[in-house]
Coordinates of C-alpha atoms in Angstrom, one line a residue:
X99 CA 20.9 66.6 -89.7
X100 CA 23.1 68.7 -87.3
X101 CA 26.7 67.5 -86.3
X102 CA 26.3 68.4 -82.2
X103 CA 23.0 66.3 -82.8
X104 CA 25.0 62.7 -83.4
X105 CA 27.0 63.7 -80.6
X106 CA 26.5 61.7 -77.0
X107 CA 27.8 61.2 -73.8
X108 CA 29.2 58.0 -74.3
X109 CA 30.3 59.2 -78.1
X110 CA 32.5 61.9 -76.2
X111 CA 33.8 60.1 -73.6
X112 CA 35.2 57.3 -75.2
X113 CA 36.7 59.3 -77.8
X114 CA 38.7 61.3 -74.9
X115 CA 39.3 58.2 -73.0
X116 CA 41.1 56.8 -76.3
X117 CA 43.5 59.9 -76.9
X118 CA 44.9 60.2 -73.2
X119 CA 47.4 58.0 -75.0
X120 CA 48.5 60.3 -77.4
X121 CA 48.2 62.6 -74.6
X122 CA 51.3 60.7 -73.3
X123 CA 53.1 60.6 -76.1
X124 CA 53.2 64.3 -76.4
X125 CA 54.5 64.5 -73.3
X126 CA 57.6 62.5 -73.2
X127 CA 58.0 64.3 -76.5
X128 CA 58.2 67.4 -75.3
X129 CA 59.7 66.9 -71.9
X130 CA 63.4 65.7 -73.2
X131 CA 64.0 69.4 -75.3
X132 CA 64.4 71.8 -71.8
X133 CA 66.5 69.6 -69.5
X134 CA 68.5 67.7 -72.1
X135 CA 72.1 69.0 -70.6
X136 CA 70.6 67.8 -66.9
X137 CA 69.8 64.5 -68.3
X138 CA 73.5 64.3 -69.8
X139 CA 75.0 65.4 -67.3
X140 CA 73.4 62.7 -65.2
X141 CA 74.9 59.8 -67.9
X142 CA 78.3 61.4 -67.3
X143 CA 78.2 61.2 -63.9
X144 CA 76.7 57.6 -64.1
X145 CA 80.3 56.6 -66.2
X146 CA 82.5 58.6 -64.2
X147 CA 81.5 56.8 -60.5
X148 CA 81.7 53.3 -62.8
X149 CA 84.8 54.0 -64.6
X150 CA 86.9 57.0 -62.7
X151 CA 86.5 58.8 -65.7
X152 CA 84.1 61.4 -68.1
X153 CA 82.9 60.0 -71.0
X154 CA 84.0 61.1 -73.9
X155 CA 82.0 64.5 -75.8
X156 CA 81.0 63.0 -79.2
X157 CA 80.3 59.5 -76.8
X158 CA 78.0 61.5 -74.5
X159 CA 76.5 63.4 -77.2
X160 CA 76.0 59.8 -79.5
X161 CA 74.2 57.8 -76.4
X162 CA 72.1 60.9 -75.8
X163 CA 70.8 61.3 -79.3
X164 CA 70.1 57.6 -79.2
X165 CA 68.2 57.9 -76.2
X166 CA 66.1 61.0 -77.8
X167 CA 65.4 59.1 -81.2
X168 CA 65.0 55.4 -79.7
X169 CA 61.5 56.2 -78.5
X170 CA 61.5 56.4 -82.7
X171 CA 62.5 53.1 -83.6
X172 CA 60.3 51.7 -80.8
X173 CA 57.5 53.1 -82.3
X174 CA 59.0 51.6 -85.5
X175 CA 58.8 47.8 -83.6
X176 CA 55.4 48.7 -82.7
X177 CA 53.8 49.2 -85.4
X178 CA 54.7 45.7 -86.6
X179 CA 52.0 44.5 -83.8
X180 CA 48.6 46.4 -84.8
X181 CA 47.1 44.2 -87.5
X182 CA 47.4 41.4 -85.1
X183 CA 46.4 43.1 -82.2
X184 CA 43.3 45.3 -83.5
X185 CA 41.7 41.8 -84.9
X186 CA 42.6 39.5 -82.3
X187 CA 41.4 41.4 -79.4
X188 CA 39.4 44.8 -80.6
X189 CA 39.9 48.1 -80.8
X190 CA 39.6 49.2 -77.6
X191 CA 40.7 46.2 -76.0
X192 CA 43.9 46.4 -77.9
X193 CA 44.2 50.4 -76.8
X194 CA 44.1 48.9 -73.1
X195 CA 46.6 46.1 -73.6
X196 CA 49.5 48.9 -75.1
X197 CA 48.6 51.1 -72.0
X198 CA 50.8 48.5 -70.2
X199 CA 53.7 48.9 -72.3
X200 CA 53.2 53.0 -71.5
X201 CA 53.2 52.3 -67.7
X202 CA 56.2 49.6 -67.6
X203 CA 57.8 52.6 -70.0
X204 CA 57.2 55.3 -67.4
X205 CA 58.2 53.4 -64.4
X206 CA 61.9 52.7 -66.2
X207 CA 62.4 55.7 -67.0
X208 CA 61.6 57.5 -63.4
X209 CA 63.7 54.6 -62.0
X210 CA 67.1 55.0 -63.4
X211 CA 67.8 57.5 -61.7
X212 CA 67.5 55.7 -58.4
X213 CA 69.1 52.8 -59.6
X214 CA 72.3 55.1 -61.0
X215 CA 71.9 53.5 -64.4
X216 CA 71.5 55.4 -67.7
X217 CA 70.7 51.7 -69.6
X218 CA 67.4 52.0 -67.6
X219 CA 66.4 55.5 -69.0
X220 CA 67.2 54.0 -72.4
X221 CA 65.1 50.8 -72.4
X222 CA 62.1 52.6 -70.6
X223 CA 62.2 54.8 -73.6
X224 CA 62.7 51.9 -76.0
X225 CA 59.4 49.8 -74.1
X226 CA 57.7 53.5 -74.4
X227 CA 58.6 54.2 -78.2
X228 CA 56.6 50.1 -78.8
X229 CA 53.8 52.0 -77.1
X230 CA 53.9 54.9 -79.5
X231 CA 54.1 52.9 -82.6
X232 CA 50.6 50.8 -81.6
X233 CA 48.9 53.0 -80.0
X234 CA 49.3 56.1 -82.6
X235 CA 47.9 53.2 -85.2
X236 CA 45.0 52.1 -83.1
X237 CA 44.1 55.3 -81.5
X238 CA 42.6 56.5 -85.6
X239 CA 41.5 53.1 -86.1
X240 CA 38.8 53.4 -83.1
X241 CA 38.3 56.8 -84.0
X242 CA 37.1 56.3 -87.0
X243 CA 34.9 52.7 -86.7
X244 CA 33.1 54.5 -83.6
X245 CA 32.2 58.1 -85.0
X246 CA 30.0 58.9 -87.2
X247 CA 30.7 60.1 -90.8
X248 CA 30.0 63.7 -89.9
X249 CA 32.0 64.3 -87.3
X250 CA 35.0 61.4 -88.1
X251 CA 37.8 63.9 -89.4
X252 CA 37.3 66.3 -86.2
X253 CA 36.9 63.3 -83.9
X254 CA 40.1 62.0 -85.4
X255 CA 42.1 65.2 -84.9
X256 CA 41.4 65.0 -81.1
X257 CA 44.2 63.2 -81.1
X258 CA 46.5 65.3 -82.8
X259 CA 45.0 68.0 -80.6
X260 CA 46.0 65.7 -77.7
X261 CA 48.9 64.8 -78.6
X262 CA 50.0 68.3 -79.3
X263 CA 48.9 69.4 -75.7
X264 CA 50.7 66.6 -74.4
X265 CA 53.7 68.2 -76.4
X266 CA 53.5 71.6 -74.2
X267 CA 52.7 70.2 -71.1
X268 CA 55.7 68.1 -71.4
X269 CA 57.9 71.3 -72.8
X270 CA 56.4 73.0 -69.5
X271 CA 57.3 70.3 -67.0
X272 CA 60.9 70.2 -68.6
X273 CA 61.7 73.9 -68.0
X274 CA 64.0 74.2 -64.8
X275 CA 61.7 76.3 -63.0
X276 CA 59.5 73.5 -63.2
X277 CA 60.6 69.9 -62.8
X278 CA 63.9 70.4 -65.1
X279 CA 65.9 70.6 -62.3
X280 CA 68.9 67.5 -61.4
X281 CA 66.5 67.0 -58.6
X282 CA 63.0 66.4 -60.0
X283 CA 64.0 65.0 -63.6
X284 CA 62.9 61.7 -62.8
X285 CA 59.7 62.7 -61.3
X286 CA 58.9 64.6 -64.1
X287 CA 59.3 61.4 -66.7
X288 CA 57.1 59.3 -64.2
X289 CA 53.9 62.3 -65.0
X290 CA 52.7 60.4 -67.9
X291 CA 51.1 57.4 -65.0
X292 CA 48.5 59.9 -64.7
X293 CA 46.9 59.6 -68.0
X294 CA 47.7 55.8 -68.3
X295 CA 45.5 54.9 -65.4
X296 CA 43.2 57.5 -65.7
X297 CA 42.9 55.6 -69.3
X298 CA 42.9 52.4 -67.4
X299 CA 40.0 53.4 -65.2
X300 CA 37.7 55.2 -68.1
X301 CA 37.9 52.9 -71.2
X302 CA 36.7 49.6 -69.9
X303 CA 33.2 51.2 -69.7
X304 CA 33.3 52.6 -73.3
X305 CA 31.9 50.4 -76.0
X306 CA 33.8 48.3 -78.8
X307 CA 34.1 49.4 -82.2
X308 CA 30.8 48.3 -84.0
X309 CA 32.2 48.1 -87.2
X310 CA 34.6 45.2 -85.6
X311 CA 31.7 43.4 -83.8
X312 CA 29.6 43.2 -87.0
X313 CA 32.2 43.3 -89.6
X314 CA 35.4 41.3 -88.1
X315 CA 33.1 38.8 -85.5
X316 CA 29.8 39.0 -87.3
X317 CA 28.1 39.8 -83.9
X318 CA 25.0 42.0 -84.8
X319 CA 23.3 42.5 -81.9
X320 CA 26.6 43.3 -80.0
X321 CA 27.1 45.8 -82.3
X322 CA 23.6 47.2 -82.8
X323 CA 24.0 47.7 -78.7
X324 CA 27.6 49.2 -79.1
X325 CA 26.0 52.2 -81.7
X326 CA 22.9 52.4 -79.5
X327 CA 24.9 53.7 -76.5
X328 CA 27.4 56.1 -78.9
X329 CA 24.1 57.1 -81.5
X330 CA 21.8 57.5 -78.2
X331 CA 18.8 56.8 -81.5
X332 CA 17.5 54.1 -82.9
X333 CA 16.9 55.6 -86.3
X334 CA 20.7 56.5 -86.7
X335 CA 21.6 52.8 -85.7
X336 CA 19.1 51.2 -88.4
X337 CA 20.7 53.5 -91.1
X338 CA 24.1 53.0 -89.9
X339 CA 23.7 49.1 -89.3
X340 CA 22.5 48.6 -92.7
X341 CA 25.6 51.1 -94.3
X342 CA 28.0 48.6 -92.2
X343 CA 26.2 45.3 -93.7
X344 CA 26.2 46.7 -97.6
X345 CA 30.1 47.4 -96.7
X346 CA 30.6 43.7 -95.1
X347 CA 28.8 42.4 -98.3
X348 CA 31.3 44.2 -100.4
X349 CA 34.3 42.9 -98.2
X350 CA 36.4 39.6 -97.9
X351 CA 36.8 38.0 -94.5
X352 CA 40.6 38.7 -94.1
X353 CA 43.6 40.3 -95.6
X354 CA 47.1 39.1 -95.3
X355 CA 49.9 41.5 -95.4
X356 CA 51.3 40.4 -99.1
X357 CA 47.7 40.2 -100.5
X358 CA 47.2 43.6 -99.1
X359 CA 50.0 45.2 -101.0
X360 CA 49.0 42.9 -103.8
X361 CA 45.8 43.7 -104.7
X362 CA 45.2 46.3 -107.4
X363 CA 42.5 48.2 -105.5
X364 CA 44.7 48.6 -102.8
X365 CA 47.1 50.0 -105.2
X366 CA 46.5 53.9 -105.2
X367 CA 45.4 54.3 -101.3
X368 CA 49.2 52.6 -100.6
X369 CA 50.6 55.2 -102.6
X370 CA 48.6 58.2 -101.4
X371 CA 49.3 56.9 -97.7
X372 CA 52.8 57.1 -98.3
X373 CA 53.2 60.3 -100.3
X374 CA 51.1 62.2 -97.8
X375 CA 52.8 60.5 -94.4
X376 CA 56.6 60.9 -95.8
X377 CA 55.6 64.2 -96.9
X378 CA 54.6 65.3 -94.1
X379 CA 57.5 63.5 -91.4
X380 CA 60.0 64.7 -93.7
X381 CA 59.0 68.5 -94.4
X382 CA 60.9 69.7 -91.6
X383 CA 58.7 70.3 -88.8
X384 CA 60.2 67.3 -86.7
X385 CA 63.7 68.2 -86.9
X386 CA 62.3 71.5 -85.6
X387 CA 60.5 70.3 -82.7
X388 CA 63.4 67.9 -81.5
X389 CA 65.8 70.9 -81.9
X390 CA 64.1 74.1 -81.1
X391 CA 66.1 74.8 -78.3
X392 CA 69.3 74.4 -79.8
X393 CA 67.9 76.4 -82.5
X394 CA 66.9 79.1 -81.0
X395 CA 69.7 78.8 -78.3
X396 CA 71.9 80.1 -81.1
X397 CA 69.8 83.5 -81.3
X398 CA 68.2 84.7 -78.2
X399 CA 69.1 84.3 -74.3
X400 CA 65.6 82.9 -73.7
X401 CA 65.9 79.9 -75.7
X402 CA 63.6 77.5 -74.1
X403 CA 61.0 80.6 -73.4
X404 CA 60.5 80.8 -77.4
X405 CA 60.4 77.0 -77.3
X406 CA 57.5 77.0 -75.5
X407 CA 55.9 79.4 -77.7
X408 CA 56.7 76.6 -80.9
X409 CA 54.5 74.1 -78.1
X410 CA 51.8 77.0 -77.7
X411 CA 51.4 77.5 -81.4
X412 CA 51.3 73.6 -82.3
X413 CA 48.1 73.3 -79.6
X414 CA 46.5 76.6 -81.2
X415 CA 46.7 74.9 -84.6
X416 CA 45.6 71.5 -84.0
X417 CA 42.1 73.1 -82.3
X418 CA 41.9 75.3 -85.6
X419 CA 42.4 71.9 -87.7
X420 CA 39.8 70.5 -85.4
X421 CA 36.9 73.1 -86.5
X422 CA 38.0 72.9 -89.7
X423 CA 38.3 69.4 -90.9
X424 CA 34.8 69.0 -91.7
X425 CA 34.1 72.6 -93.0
X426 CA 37.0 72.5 -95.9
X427 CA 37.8 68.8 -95.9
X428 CA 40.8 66.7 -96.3
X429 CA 42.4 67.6 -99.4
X430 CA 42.1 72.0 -98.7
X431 CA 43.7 71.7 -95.5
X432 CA 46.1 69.1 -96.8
X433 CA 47.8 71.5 -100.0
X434 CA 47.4 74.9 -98.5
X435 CA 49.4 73.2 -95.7
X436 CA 52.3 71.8 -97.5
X437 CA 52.3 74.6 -100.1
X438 CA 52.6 76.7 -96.6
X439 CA 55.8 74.8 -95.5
X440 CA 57.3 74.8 -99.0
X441 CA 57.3 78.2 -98.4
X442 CA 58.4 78.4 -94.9
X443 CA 61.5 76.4 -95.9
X444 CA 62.4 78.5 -98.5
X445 CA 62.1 82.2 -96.9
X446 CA 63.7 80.3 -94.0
X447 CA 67.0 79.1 -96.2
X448 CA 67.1 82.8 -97.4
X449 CA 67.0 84.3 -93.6
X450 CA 69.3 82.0 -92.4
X451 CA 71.9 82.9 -95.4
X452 CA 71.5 86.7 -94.7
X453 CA 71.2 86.7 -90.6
X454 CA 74.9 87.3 -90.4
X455 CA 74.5 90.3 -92.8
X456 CA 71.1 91.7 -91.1
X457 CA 70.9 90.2 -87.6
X458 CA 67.3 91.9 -86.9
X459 CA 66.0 88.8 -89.2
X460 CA 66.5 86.4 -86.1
X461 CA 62.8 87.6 -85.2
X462 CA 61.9 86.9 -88.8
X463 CA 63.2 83.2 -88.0
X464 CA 61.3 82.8 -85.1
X465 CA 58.1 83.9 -87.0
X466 CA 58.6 81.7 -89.8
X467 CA 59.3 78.6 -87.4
X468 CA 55.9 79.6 -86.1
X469 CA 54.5 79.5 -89.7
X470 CA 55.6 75.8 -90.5
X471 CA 54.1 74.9 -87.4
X472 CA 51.3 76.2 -88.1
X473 CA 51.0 75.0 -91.6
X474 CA 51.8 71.3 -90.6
X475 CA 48.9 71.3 -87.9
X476 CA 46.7 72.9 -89.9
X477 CA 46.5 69.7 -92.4
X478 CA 49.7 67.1 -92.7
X479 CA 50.5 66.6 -89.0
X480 CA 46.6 65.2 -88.4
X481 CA 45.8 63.8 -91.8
X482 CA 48.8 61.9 -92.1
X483 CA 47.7 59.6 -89.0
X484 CA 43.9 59.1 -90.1
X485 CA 43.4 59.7 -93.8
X486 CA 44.5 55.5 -94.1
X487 CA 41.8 55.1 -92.0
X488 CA 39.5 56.4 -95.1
X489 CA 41.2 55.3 -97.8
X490 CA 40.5 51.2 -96.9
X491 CA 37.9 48.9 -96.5
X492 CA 37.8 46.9 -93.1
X493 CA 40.0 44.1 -94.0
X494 CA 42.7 46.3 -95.3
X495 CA 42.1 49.3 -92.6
X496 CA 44.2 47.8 -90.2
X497 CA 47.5 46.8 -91.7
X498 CA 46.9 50.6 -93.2
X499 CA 47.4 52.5 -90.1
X500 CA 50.3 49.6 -89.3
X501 CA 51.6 51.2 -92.8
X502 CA 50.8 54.6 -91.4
X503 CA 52.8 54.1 -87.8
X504 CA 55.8 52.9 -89.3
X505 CA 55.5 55.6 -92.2
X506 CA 55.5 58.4 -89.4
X507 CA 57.9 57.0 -87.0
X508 CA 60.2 55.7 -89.4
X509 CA 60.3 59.5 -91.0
X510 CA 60.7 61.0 -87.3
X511 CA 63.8 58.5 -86.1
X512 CA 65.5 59.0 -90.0
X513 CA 65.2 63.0 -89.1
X514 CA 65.8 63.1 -85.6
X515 CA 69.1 60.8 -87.0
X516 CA 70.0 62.4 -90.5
X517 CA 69.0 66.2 -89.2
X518 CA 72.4 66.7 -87.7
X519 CA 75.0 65.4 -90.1
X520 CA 72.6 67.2 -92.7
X521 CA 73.1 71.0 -91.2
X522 CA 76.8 70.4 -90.8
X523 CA 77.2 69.0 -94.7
X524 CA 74.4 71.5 -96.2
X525 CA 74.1 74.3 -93.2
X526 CA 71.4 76.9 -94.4
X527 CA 70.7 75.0 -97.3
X528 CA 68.9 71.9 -95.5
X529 CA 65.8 73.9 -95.8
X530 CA 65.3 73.5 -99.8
X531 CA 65.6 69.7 -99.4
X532 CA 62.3 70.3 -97.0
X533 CA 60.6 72.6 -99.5
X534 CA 61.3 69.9 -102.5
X535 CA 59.4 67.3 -100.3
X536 CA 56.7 69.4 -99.4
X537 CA 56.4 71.1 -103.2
X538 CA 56.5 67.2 -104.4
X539 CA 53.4 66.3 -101.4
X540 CA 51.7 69.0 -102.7
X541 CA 51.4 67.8 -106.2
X542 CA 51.2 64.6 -105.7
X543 CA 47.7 65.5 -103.3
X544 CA 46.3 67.2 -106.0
X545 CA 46.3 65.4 -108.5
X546 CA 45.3 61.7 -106.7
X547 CA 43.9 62.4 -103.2
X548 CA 40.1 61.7 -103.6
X549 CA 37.9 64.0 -100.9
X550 CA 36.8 61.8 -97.8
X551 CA 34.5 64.6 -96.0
X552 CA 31.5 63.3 -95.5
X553 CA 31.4 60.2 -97.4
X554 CA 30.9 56.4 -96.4
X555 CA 33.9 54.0 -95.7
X556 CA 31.9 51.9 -98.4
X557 CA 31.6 54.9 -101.0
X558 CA 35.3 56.1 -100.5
X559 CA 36.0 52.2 -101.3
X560 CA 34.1 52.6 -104.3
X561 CA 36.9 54.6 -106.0
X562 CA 39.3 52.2 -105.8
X563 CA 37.0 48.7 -106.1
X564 CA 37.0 49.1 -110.1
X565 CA 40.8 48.0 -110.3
X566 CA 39.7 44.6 -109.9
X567 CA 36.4 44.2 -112.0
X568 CA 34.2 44.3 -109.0
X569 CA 30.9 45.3 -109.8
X570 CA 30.7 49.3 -108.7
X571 CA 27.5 50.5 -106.5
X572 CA 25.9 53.9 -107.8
X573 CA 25.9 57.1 -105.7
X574 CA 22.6 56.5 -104.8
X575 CA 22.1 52.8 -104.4
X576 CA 24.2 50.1 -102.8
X577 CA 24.9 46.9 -105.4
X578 CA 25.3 44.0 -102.4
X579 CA 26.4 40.5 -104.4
X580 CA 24.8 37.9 -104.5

C-alpha cells in the first residue's frame, strides 16, 4: 500500500497543529544571535539608571550568556515533567497544558522592557526553556502513537523541519532591519503568541493518541474512533487495532523510573539513546548556531547576512531528511551524518590553523560551516529527538523521550556553557574534540543501532524482549501470553 494513501485530513492537521511548538522554539532560538549587543546594551542601561553606574564587561557579558543558555537548563527542569504528564493527562492534552508555560514565557519576556527590568527577560526565558524541555519530549511521543508505521520517521521530522524554520524566522526577525532595532526588540520576543494560540485554537479538535486510549486507559472504542478519523478506513483500523492489542499483551501496565533503567531489556535502547543524542548535541553544530555571528563576525563585514544563510541551509536540510527518512532509514542517514561532521571538524581545525597564512580559506570556512549543518539535519539533529520513540515499548516510551529532552538540552546548555572557555584554552583545536565524538557516534551506530523503518513498535521490541526470557514472537506471527 502507498504512503500518500494512509495519509488524511485529520492525520495532517494534527501533526502540524502539534509542531507549531517546536515552531516556537526555533524562534526564540534564533532570534537572540542578531540583536544580542541591543539586548546588552538594554541590561547596561537597566544597571546604570538603578545604580549610577555601567556594569562591569565580563558582569555584562556573564548575565548575558546566562540569559542565552538558561532557556537550556529550563528545558533541562522540563523534561523532569513528561512521564507524569504524557500519562496523566494524554498526549495531546499534555501538548496543550505546556503551551501555557510558552505563552506566560513570551509575555515576560516582551514585558521587561516596559517594566525596565532585565530579571524579567531572564525568568520569561527560564518559564520558556520548561516549555522546551516538555514539549520537545511530547511533541515525538504524539508523533509517533498517531502515525502510521509508514510514514512515522517523516511525520516525526516535521518537527525538526519546524523547528528549524522557526530557527530562520527568528534569525530574520532579529536582524536590525527587521525588528532588531532598541525599539522593536521586545515586540519581536512577543512573535512566538502567534503560534501558541494558533496551537490553542487547532489542537483541541485533533484526536488523542490511540495507542494511549487503548494501551495506557484500556478504552477500545475511544481509540478505535481516534484511528478512524486519522486512518479515514476501516480496514487500516482492524489491522492496526489488533497490532496495538498483540503489543498491550506483550506489555506491563506501568513502568517506574528505577525499574525502567533496571530492566535488562531496556538495557541496550538506554545506551543507543544516549550515544546517538550526546553524539549528536555535542558534535559541534550547537556551539555553531549559538555563535555564528560572532564567528563569522571575525571574517566578513556581513556577519549576520551569512548567519542567515547557516538558518537557510538548516531548513533546506531538515525538508531533505524529511523525504528521506523512509527511503534510506534511520541508521544510513544517521552514520553518513556523523561520519560528515567528523569530517567537517577536522578540515575545519586545519582551515582555521592556516587562515592567518592563506586568508582566501575564510570562504572555505563558511562552506564547511554549511557542511556540518547539513550533515547534522540530514540524520543526528532529527533522529536524536524520535529514534527513543522506536526503541521502547509503551510503558517505557515515555520516560524515554524524558531521557531524550534532558539528553539534548543538557548537551546544548553544557556547550552553549563550556564552548567559550574551550576556544580560548584549545583555540583552533576545539574542532578535533567534535570530530572524536562524532567518529565515536559513528561506531557506536553501526555496530548496535537496529533499523526501525518500517517496522512495528511491537517487532522493534522484539529485539530487545530476549534479555529477560520473555517468550519471542516470530516475524510472521504474534506469540500473545496467556
Amino acid at each position: 500500500m502507498l504512503a500518500e494513501n494512509h495519509l488524511t485530513a485529520t492525520l495532517l492537521t494534527s501533526i502540524l497543529a502539534v509542531v507549531l511548538g517546536s515552531l516556537q522554539i526555533g524562534y526564540h532560538t534564533g532570534n537572540v544571535n542578531a540583536p544580542g549587543k541591543i539586548i546588552e546594551e538594554f541590561f547596561n542601561h537597566t544597571w546604570r539608571v538603578r545604580h549610577n553606574q555601567s556594569m562591569p564587561d565580563h558582569s555584562l557579558t556573564l548575565l548575558w550568556s546566562l540569559s542565552v543558555s538558561i532557556k537550556d537548563f529550563g528545558a533541562l527542569l522540563g523534561s523532569l515533567g513528561v512521564k507524569y504528564l504524557a500519562d496523566a493527562y494524554g498526549r495531546r492534552n499534555s501538548i496543550l497544558i505546556v503551551n501555557c508555560l510558552s505563552v506566560v514565557g513570551a509575555c515576560l519576556m516582551s514585558a521587561s522592557k516596559v517594566s525596565k527590568s532585565f530579571e524579567v527577560l531572564i525568568v520569561g526565558r527560564l518559564v520558556f526553556g520548561l516549555f522546551c524541555g516538555l514539549v520537545m519530549s511530547l511533541n515525538p511521543l504524539y508523533i509517533q502513537e498517531a502515525s502510521p508505521t509508514a510514514l512515522r520517521g517523516a511525520f516525526a521530522t516535521l518537527n525538526q523541519v519546524s523547528f528549524a524554520s522557526g530557527i530562520l524566522v527568528g534569525m530574520v526577525a532579529g536582524l536590525e532591519t527587521v525588528l532588531g532595532t532598541e525599539h522593536n526588540w521586545a515586540m519581536m520576543l512577543s512573535l512566538s503568541l502567534i503560534p501558541a494560540l494558533a496551537q490553542h485554537l487547532i489542537l483541541p479538535f485533533c484526536p488523542e493518541s490511540p495507542r494511549y486510549l487503548l494501551i495506557n486507559r484500556g478504552e477500545e472504542s475511544k481509540a478505535e474512533a481516534a484511528l478512524m478519523r486519522l486512518r479515514g478506513s476501516a480496514d487500516r483500523v482492524f489491522a492496526e487495532l489488533k497490532e496495538m492489542k498483540e503489543e498491550a499483551a506483550h506489555t506491563q501496565s506501568g513502568v517506574t523510573t528505577r525499574e525502567f533503567f533496571n530492566k535488562p531489556r531496556y538495557r541496550q535502547p538506554i545506551i543507543i539513546v544516549l550515544v546517538v543524542n550526546l553524539g549528536s548535541q555535542l558534535s559541534g553544530f550547537n556551539a555553531i548556531i549559538n555563535y555564528s555571528t560572532r564567528m563569522f563576525q571575525a571574517n566578513f563585514e556581513q556577519a549576520k547576512y551569512l548567519t542567515l544563510g547557516v538558518g537557510a541551509v538548516n531548513v533546506t536540510f531538515t525538508l531533505v531528511a524529511f523525504f528521506l527518512m523512509e527511503r534510506a532509514g534511520r541508521k544510513k542517514l544517521l552514520l553518513t551524518g556523523f561520519i560528515s561532521i567528523a569530517l567537517c571538524n577536522l578540515l575545519m581545525t586545519i582551515a582555521d590553523s592556516v587562515l592567518h597564512l592563506v586568508p582566501e580559506l575564510r570562504s572555505l570556512q563558511v562552506l564547511l560551516v554549511f557542511c556540518l549543518i547539513s550533515a547534522y539535519e540530514l540524520g543526528p539533529g532529527p533522529i536524536s529527538w524520535f529514534i527513543a520513540a522506536e526503541l521502547f515499548d509503551q510503558p517505557g516510551r515515555p520516560i524515554a523521550m524524558a531521557f531524550t529532552s534532558m539528553l539534548n538540552w543538557g548537551g546544548k546548555f553544557l556547550l552553549a556553557l563550556l564552548f567559550p572557555p574551550l576556544l580560548k584554552v584549545c583555540g583552533v583545536y576545539v574542532y578535533l574534540l567534535f570530530m572524536t565524538v562524532a567518529l565515536l557516534a559513528f561506531v557506536f551506530t553501526w555496530l548496535r543501532l537496529p533499523e526501525t523503518k518500517g517496522r512495528t513498535f511491537d517487532d522493534i521490541a522484539e529485539e530487545f524482549r530476549g534479555a529477560e526470557g520473555i517468550p519471542l514472537h516470530n516475524k510472521t506471527g504474534f506469540n500473545t501470553f496467556t
